[in-house]
């Protein structure tokens, strides 16, 4: 498994993520944003971060553009979590998508959010050939989520 991680800088942590999370908690979705809540794999405490939920062919996905970050490790351990938008809370289960099945999901994700996250994909974009998307797939965890309540 890849250990690829692109840690966010001060501006992202202290300004952008906080602003998006603040708006999302008040029910204003920024380009499909939700606040992801997942239990910490060591502490058991709820951890939150803003995410973009991708809907593709009637299925929903969470993609980790920055790589194998803390929420992805927690998601693997917890097997699900919650998505918050304002007062609405959707509980879900999550199954990690195998690297060889990620190509259409990564392509759709980049098509929708390339302006926001494209820098994390090392020059690969929505119009890149399948082999380039397959090459970067191990660096970007993808979870298919199923809302349960």
mmCIF file with all atom_site columns, C-alpha atoms in Angstrom:
data_model
loop_
_atom_site.group_PDB
_atom_site.id
_atom_site.type_symbol
_atom_site.label_atom_id
_atom_site.label_alt_id
_atom_site.label_comp_id
_atom_site.label_asym_id
_atom_site.label_entity_id
_atom_site.label_seq_id
_atom_site.pdbx_PDB_ins_code
_atom_site.Cartn_x
_atom_site.Cartn_y
_atom_site.Cartn_z
_atom_site.occupancy
_atom_site.B_iso_or_equiv
_atom_site.pdbx_formal_charge
_atom_site.auth_seq_id
_atom_site.auth_comp_id
_atom_site.auth_asym_id
_atom_site.auth_atom_id
_atom_site.pdbx_PDB_model_num
ATOM 1   C CA . UNK A 1 1   ? 0.000   0.000  0.000   1.00 0.00 ? 1   UNK A CA 1
ATOM 2   C CA . UNK A 1 2   ? 1.160   3.497  -0.784  1.00 0.00 ? 2   UNK A CA 1
ATOM 3   C CA . UNK A 1 3   ? 2.062   5.856  2.041   1.00 0.00 ? 3   UNK A CA 1
ATOM 4   C CA . UNK A 1 4   ? 1.590   8.988  -0.086  1.00 0.00 ? 4   UNK A CA 1
ATOM 5   C CA . UNK A 1 5   ? 0.490   12.032 1.975   1.00 0.00 ? 5   UNK A CA 1
ATOM 6   C CA . UNK A 1 6   ? 0.324   15.727 1.079   1.00 0.00 ? 6   UNK A CA 1
ATOM 7   C CA . UNK A 1 7   ? -0.118  17.485 4.395   1.00 0.00 ? 7   UNK A CA 1
ATOM 8   C CA . UNK A 1 8   ? -2.138  20.700 4.330   1.00 0.00 ? 8   UNK A CA 1
ATOM 9   C CA . UNK A 1 9   ? -0.405  23.972 5.045   1.00 0.00 ? 9   UNK A CA 1
ATOM 10  C CA . UNK A 1 10  ? -1.273  26.548 7.657   1.00 0.00 ? 10  UNK A CA 1
ATOM 11  C CA . UNK A 1 11  ? -3.613  28.485 5.334   1.00 0.00 ? 11  UNK A CA 1
ATOM 12  C CA . UNK A 1 12  ? -5.597  25.349 4.463   1.00 0.00 ? 12  UNK A CA 1
ATOM 13  C CA . UNK A 1 13  ? -5.891  24.185 8.079   1.00 0.00 ? 13  UNK A CA 1
ATOM 14  C CA . UNK A 1 14  ? -6.582  27.549 9.677   1.00 0.00 ? 14  UNK A CA 1
ATOM 15  C CA . UNK A 1 15  ? -8.560  29.341 6.977   1.00 0.00 ? 15  UNK A CA 1
ATOM 16  C CA . UNK A 1 16  ? -9.958  27.244 4.108   1.00 0.00 ? 16  UNK A CA 1
ATOM 17  C CA . UNK A 1 17  ? -10.915 24.079 6.029   1.00 0.00 ? 17  UNK A CA 1
ATOM 18  C CA . UNK A 1 18  ? -12.384 26.093 8.892   1.00 0.00 ? 18  UNK A CA 1
ATOM 19  C CA . UNK A 1 19  ? -14.385 28.305 6.536   1.00 0.00 ? 19  UNK A CA 1
ATOM 20  C CA . UNK A 1 20  ? -15.771 25.373 4.528   1.00 0.00 ? 20  UNK A CA 1
ATOM 21  C CA . UNK A 1 21  ? -16.573 23.442 7.729   1.00 0.00 ? 21  UNK A CA 1
ATOM 22  C CA . UNK A 1 22  ? -18.258 26.513 9.264   1.00 0.00 ? 22  UNK A CA 1
ATOM 23  C CA . UNK A 1 23  ? -20.440 27.033 6.189   1.00 0.00 ? 23  UNK A CA 1
ATOM 24  C CA . UNK A 1 24  ? -21.246 23.324 5.883   1.00 0.00 ? 24  UNK A CA 1
ATOM 25  C CA . UNK A 1 25  ? -22.230 23.087 9.558   1.00 0.00 ? 25  UNK A CA 1
ATOM 26  C CA . UNK A 1 26  ? -24.707 25.892 8.851   1.00 0.00 ? 26  UNK A CA 1
ATOM 27  C CA . UNK A 1 27  ? -26.230 23.989 5.951   1.00 0.00 ? 27  UNK A CA 1
ATOM 28  C CA . UNK A 1 28  ? -24.373 25.706 3.111   1.00 0.00 ? 28  UNK A CA 1
ATOM 29  C CA . UNK A 1 29  ? -22.694 23.115 0.909   1.00 0.00 ? 29  UNK A CA 1
ATOM 30  C CA . UNK A 1 30  ? -19.667 24.413 -0.980  1.00 0.00 ? 30  UNK A CA 1
ATOM 31  C CA . UNK A 1 31  ? -19.478 22.342 -4.226  1.00 0.00 ? 31  UNK A CA 1
ATOM 32  C CA . UNK A 1 32  ? -20.883 19.244 -2.510  1.00 0.00 ? 32  UNK A CA 1
ATOM 33  C CA . UNK A 1 33  ? -19.055 19.680 0.777   1.00 0.00 ? 33  UNK A CA 1
ATOM 34  C CA . UNK A 1 34  ? -19.965 17.806 3.934   1.00 0.00 ? 34  UNK A CA 1
ATOM 35  C CA . UNK A 1 35  ? -18.288 17.547 7.295   1.00 0.00 ? 35  UNK A CA 1
ATOM 36  C CA . UNK A 1 36  ? -17.044 13.997 7.714   1.00 0.00 ? 36  UNK A CA 1
ATOM 37  C CA . UNK A 1 37  ? -17.116 12.612 11.243  1.00 0.00 ? 37  UNK A CA 1
ATOM 38  C CA . UNK A 1 38  ? -15.321 9.340  11.880  1.00 0.00 ? 38  UNK A CA 1
ATOM 39  C CA . UNK A 1 39  ? -14.156 7.718  15.115  1.00 0.00 ? 39  UNK A CA 1
ATOM 40  C CA . UNK A 1 40  ? -10.431 7.831  15.756  1.00 0.00 ? 40  UNK A CA 1
ATOM 41  C CA . UNK A 1 41  ? -8.859  4.402  15.459  1.00 0.00 ? 41  UNK A CA 1
ATOM 42  C CA . UNK A 1 42  ? -6.827  4.852  18.644  1.00 0.00 ? 42  UNK A CA 1
ATOM 43  C CA . UNK A 1 43  ? -8.794  7.336  20.757  1.00 0.00 ? 43  UNK A CA 1
ATOM 44  C CA . UNK A 1 44  ? -12.345 6.383  19.789  1.00 0.00 ? 44  UNK A CA 1
ATOM 45  C CA . UNK A 1 45  ? -13.122 10.121 19.748  1.00 0.00 ? 45  UNK A CA 1
ATOM 46  C CA . UNK A 1 46  ? -15.018 11.672 16.845  1.00 0.00 ? 46  UNK A CA 1
ATOM 47  C CA . UNK A 1 47  ? -12.703 13.396 14.350  1.00 0.00 ? 47  UNK A CA 1
ATOM 48  C CA . UNK A 1 48  ? -14.041 15.813 11.730  1.00 0.00 ? 48  UNK A CA 1
ATOM 49  C CA . UNK A 1 49  ? -12.828 17.210 8.429   1.00 0.00 ? 49  UNK A CA 1
ATOM 50  C CA . UNK A 1 50  ? -14.519 18.793 5.409   1.00 0.00 ? 50  UNK A CA 1
ATOM 51  C CA . UNK A 1 51  ? -14.861 16.461 2.407   1.00 0.00 ? 51  UNK A CA 1
ATOM 52  C CA . UNK A 1 52  ? -16.457 16.453 -1.039  1.00 0.00 ? 52  UNK A CA 1
ATOM 53  C CA . UNK A 1 53  ? -18.990 13.699 -1.695  1.00 0.00 ? 53  UNK A CA 1
ATOM 54  C CA . UNK A 1 54  ? -18.936 12.443 -5.279  1.00 0.00 ? 54  UNK A CA 1
ATOM 55  C CA . UNK A 1 55  ? -22.059 10.865 -6.765  1.00 0.00 ? 55  UNK A CA 1
ATOM 56  C CA . UNK A 1 56  ? -21.319 8.694  -9.793  1.00 0.00 ? 56  UNK A CA 1
ATOM 57  C CA . UNK A 1 57  ? -23.789 6.316  -11.437 1.00 0.00 ? 57  UNK A CA 1
ATOM 58  C CA . UNK A 1 58  ? -26.060 6.437  -8.396  1.00 0.00 ? 58  UNK A CA 1
ATOM 59  C CA . UNK A 1 59  ? -23.273 5.585  -5.943  1.00 0.00 ? 59  UNK A CA 1
ATOM 60  C CA . UNK A 1 60  ? -21.521 7.890  -3.503  1.00 0.00 ? 60  UNK A CA 1
ATOM 61  C CA . UNK A 1 61  ? -17.784 8.092  -2.916  1.00 0.00 ? 61  UNK A CA 1
ATOM 62  C CA . UNK A 1 62  ? -15.266 9.828  -0.685  1.00 0.00 ? 62  UNK A CA 1
ATOM 63  C CA . UNK A 1 63  ? -11.895 10.449 -2.323  1.00 0.00 ? 63  UNK A CA 1
ATOM 64  C CA . UNK A 1 64  ? -8.769  11.441 -0.407  1.00 0.00 ? 64  UNK A CA 1
ATOM 65  C CA . UNK A 1 65  ? -6.964  13.895 -2.712  1.00 0.00 ? 65  UNK A CA 1
ATOM 66  C CA . UNK A 1 66  ? -4.131  14.367 -0.209  1.00 0.00 ? 66  UNK A CA 1
ATOM 67  C CA . UNK A 1 67  ? -3.466  10.645 0.032   1.00 0.00 ? 67  UNK A CA 1
ATOM 68  C CA . UNK A 1 68  ? -3.371  8.347  3.049   1.00 0.00 ? 68  UNK A CA 1
ATOM 69  C CA . UNK A 1 69  ? -4.272  10.967 5.657   1.00 0.00 ? 69  UNK A CA 1
ATOM 70  C CA . UNK A 1 70  ? -5.642  10.420 9.160   1.00 0.00 ? 70  UNK A CA 1
ATOM 71  C CA . UNK A 1 71  ? -9.305  10.239 8.169   1.00 0.00 ? 71  UNK A CA 1
ATOM 72  C CA . UNK A 1 72  ? -8.552  7.430  5.696   1.00 0.00 ? 72  UNK A CA 1
ATOM 73  C CA . UNK A 1 73  ? -6.803  5.357  8.372   1.00 0.00 ? 73  UNK A CA 1
ATOM 74  C CA . UNK A 1 74  ? -9.707  6.000  10.741  1.00 0.00 ? 74  UNK A CA 1
ATOM 75  C CA . UNK A 1 75  ? -12.247 5.088  8.040   1.00 0.00 ? 75  UNK A CA 1
ATOM 76  C CA . UNK A 1 76  ? -10.546 1.748  7.428   1.00 0.00 ? 76  UNK A CA 1
ATOM 77  C CA . UNK A 1 77  ? -10.712 0.975  11.142  1.00 0.00 ? 77  UNK A CA 1
ATOM 78  C CA . UNK A 1 78  ? -14.257 2.254  11.719  1.00 0.00 ? 78  UNK A CA 1
ATOM 79  C CA . UNK A 1 79  ? -15.861 1.045  8.487   1.00 0.00 ? 79  UNK A CA 1
ATOM 80  C CA . UNK A 1 80  ? -18.082 4.108  8.293   1.00 0.00 ? 80  UNK A CA 1
ATOM 81  C CA . UNK A 1 81  ? -19.012 7.374  9.906   1.00 0.00 ? 81  UNK A CA 1
ATOM 82  C CA . UNK A 1 82  ? -21.286 10.360 9.536   1.00 0.00 ? 82  UNK A CA 1
ATOM 83  C CA . UNK A 1 83  ? -21.707 13.121 6.978   1.00 0.00 ? 83  UNK A CA 1
ATOM 84  C CA . UNK A 1 84  ? -23.000 16.440 8.306   1.00 0.00 ? 84  UNK A CA 1
ATOM 85  C CA . UNK A 1 85  ? -24.690 19.235 6.373   1.00 0.00 ? 85  UNK A CA 1
ATOM 86  C CA . UNK A 1 86  ? -26.303 21.736 8.704   1.00 0.00 ? 86  UNK A CA 1
ATOM 87  C CA . UNK A 1 87  ? -28.502 19.788 11.106  1.00 0.00 ? 87  UNK A CA 1
ATOM 88  C CA . UNK A 1 88  ? -28.757 16.829 8.733   1.00 0.00 ? 88  UNK A CA 1
ATOM 89  C CA . UNK A 1 89  ? -26.623 13.846 9.707   1.00 0.00 ? 89  UNK A CA 1
ATOM 90  C CA . UNK A 1 90  ? -26.291 10.839 7.408   1.00 0.00 ? 90  UNK A CA 1
ATOM 91  C CA . UNK A 1 91  ? -24.778 7.743  8.980   1.00 0.00 ? 91  UNK A CA 1
ATOM 92  C CA . UNK A 1 92  ? -22.974 5.531  6.470   1.00 0.00 ? 92  UNK A CA 1
ATOM 93  C CA . UNK A 1 93  ? -20.904 2.427  5.998   1.00 0.00 ? 93  UNK A CA 1
ATOM 94  C CA . UNK A 1 94  ? -17.798 2.524  3.828   1.00 0.00 ? 94  UNK A CA 1
ATOM 95  C CA . UNK A 1 95  ? -15.966 0.005  1.699   1.00 0.00 ? 95  UNK A CA 1
ATOM 96  C CA . UNK A 1 96  ? -12.579 0.870  0.246   1.00 0.00 ? 96  UNK A CA 1
ATOM 97  C CA . UNK A 1 97  ? -12.417 0.676  -3.533  1.00 0.00 ? 97  UNK A CA 1
ATOM 98  C CA . UNK A 1 98  ? -9.624  -1.464 -4.991  1.00 0.00 ? 98  UNK A CA 1
ATOM 99  C CA . UNK A 1 99  ? -6.942  0.401  -6.931  1.00 0.00 ? 99  UNK A CA 1
ATOM 100 C CA . UNK A 1 100 ? -7.876  -1.268 -10.242 1.00 0.00 ? 100 UNK A CA 1
ATOM 101 C CA . UNK A 1 101 ? -11.487 -0.015 -9.862  1.00 0.00 ? 101 UNK A CA 1
ATOM 102 C CA . UNK A 1 102 ? -10.690 3.637  -9.070  1.00 0.00 ? 102 UNK A CA 1
ATOM 103 C CA . UNK A 1 103 ? -10.144 4.993  -12.595 1.00 0.00 ? 103 UNK A CA 1
ATOM 104 C CA . UNK A 1 104 ? -13.725 6.171  -13.338 1.00 0.00 ? 104 UNK A CA 1
ATOM 105 C CA . UNK A 1 105 ? -14.118 7.554  -9.808  1.00 0.00 ? 105 UNK A CA 1
ATOM 106 C CA . UNK A 1 106 ? -10.857 9.511  -9.923  1.00 0.00 ? 106 UNK A CA 1
ATOM 107 C CA . UNK A 1 107 ? -11.710 10.830 -13.404 1.00 0.00 ? 107 UNK A CA 1
ATOM 108 C CA . UNK A 1 108 ? -15.153 12.051 -12.239 1.00 0.00 ? 108 UNK A CA 1
ATOM 109 C CA . UNK A 1 109 ? -13.700 13.521 -9.038  1.00 0.00 ? 109 UNK A CA 1
ATOM 110 C CA . UNK A 1 110 ? -11.063 15.457 -10.991 1.00 0.00 ? 110 UNK A CA 1
ATOM 111 C CA . UNK A 1 111 ? -13.649 16.605 -13.523 1.00 0.00 ? 111 UNK A CA 1
ATOM 112 C CA . UNK A 1 112 ? -15.722 18.079 -10.706 1.00 0.00 ? 112 UNK A CA 1
ATOM 113 C CA . UNK A 1 113 ? -13.014 19.428 -8.338  1.00 0.00 ? 113 UNK A CA 1
ATOM 114 C CA . UNK A 1 114 ? -9.782  19.761 -10.336 1.00 0.00 ? 114 UNK A CA 1
ATOM 115 C CA . UNK A 1 115 ? -9.579  23.506 -9.641  1.00 0.00 ? 115 UNK A CA 1
ATOM 116 C CA . UNK A 1 116 ? -9.678  22.778 -5.918  1.00 0.00 ? 116 UNK A CA 1
ATOM 117 C CA . UNK A 1 117 ? -7.572  19.595 -5.665  1.00 0.00 ? 117 UNK A CA 1
ATOM 118 C CA . UNK A 1 118 ? -5.741  19.136 -8.976  1.00 0.00 ? 118 UNK A CA 1
ATOM 119 C CA . UNK A 1 119 ? -2.372  20.084 -7.486  1.00 0.00 ? 119 UNK A CA 1
ATOM 120 C CA . UNK A 1 120 ? -2.431  16.892 -5.378  1.00 0.00 ? 120 UNK A CA 1
ATOM 121 C CA . UNK A 1 121 ? -2.621  14.598 -8.427  1.00 0.00 ? 121 UNK A CA 1
ATOM 122 C CA . UNK A 1 122 ? 0.848   15.299 -9.891  1.00 0.00 ? 122 UNK A CA 1
ATOM 123 C CA . UNK A 1 123 ? -0.300  16.579 -13.273 1.00 0.00 ? 123 UNK A CA 1
ATOM 124 C CA . UNK A 1 124 ? -2.964  13.911 -13.816 1.00 0.00 ? 124 UNK A CA 1
ATOM 125 C CA . UNK A 1 125 ? -6.344  15.379 -14.710 1.00 0.00 ? 125 UNK A CA 1
ATOM 126 C CA . UNK A 1 126 ? -9.801  14.334 -15.853 1.00 0.00 ? 126 UNK A CA 1
ATOM 127 C CA . UNK A 1 127 ? -8.680  14.066 -19.478 1.00 0.00 ? 127 UNK A CA 1
ATOM 128 C CA . UNK A 1 128 ? -5.573  11.988 -18.740 1.00 0.00 ? 128 UNK A CA 1
ATOM 129 C CA . UNK A 1 129 ? -5.312  8.475  -20.187 1.00 0.00 ? 129 UNK A CA 1
ATOM 130 C CA . UNK A 1 130 ? -6.507  5.561  -18.043 1.00 0.00 ? 130 UNK A CA 1
ATOM 131 C CA . UNK A 1 131 ? -2.939  4.324  -17.476 1.00 0.00 ? 131 UNK A CA 1
ATOM 132 C CA . UNK A 1 132 ? -2.016  7.618  -15.770 1.00 0.00 ? 132 UNK A CA 1
ATOM 133 C CA . UNK A 1 133 ? -5.073  7.418  -13.514 1.00 0.00 ? 133 UNK A CA 1
ATOM 134 C CA . UNK A 1 134 ? -4.199  3.792  -12.678 1.00 0.00 ? 134 UNK A CA 1
ATOM 135 C CA . UNK A 1 135 ? -0.628  4.890  -11.872 1.00 0.00 ? 135 UNK A CA 1
ATOM 136 C CA . UNK A 1 136 ? -1.782  7.404  -9.233  1.00 0.00 ? 136 UNK A CA 1
ATOM 137 C CA . UNK A 1 137 ? -4.656  5.271  -7.884  1.00 0.00 ? 137 UNK A CA 1
ATOM 138 C CA . UNK A 1 138 ? -2.629  3.719  -5.015  1.00 0.00 ? 138 UNK A CA 1
ATOM 139 C CA . UNK A 1 139 ? -1.842  7.233  -3.726  1.00 0.00 ? 139 UNK A CA 1
ATOM 140 C CA . UNK A 1 140 ? -5.501  8.264  -3.339  1.00 0.00 ? 140 UNK A CA 1
ATOM 141 C CA . UNK A 1 141 ? -7.817  6.171  -1.168  1.00 0.00 ? 141 UNK A CA 1
ATOM 142 C CA . UNK A 1 142 ? -11.411 5.964  -2.380  1.00 0.00 ? 142 UNK A CA 1
ATOM 143 C CA . UNK A 1 143 ? -14.341 4.738  -0.291  1.00 0.00 ? 143 UNK A CA 1
ATOM 144 C CA . UNK A 1 144 ? -17.764 3.824  -1.594  1.00 0.00 ? 144 UNK A CA 1
ATOM 145 C CA . UNK A 1 145 ? -20.275 4.901  1.009   1.00 0.00 ? 145 UNK A CA 1
ATOM 146 C CA . UNK A 1 146 ? -23.777 3.645  1.665   1.00 0.00 ? 146 UNK A CA 1
ATOM 147 C CA . UNK A 1 147 ? -26.073 5.818  3.751   1.00 0.00 ? 147 UNK A CA 1
ATOM 148 C CA . UNK A 1 148 ? -27.710 3.711  6.457   1.00 0.00 ? 148 UNK A CA 1
ATOM 149 C CA . UNK A 1 149 ? -29.623 6.311  8.429   1.00 0.00 ? 149 UNK A CA 1
#
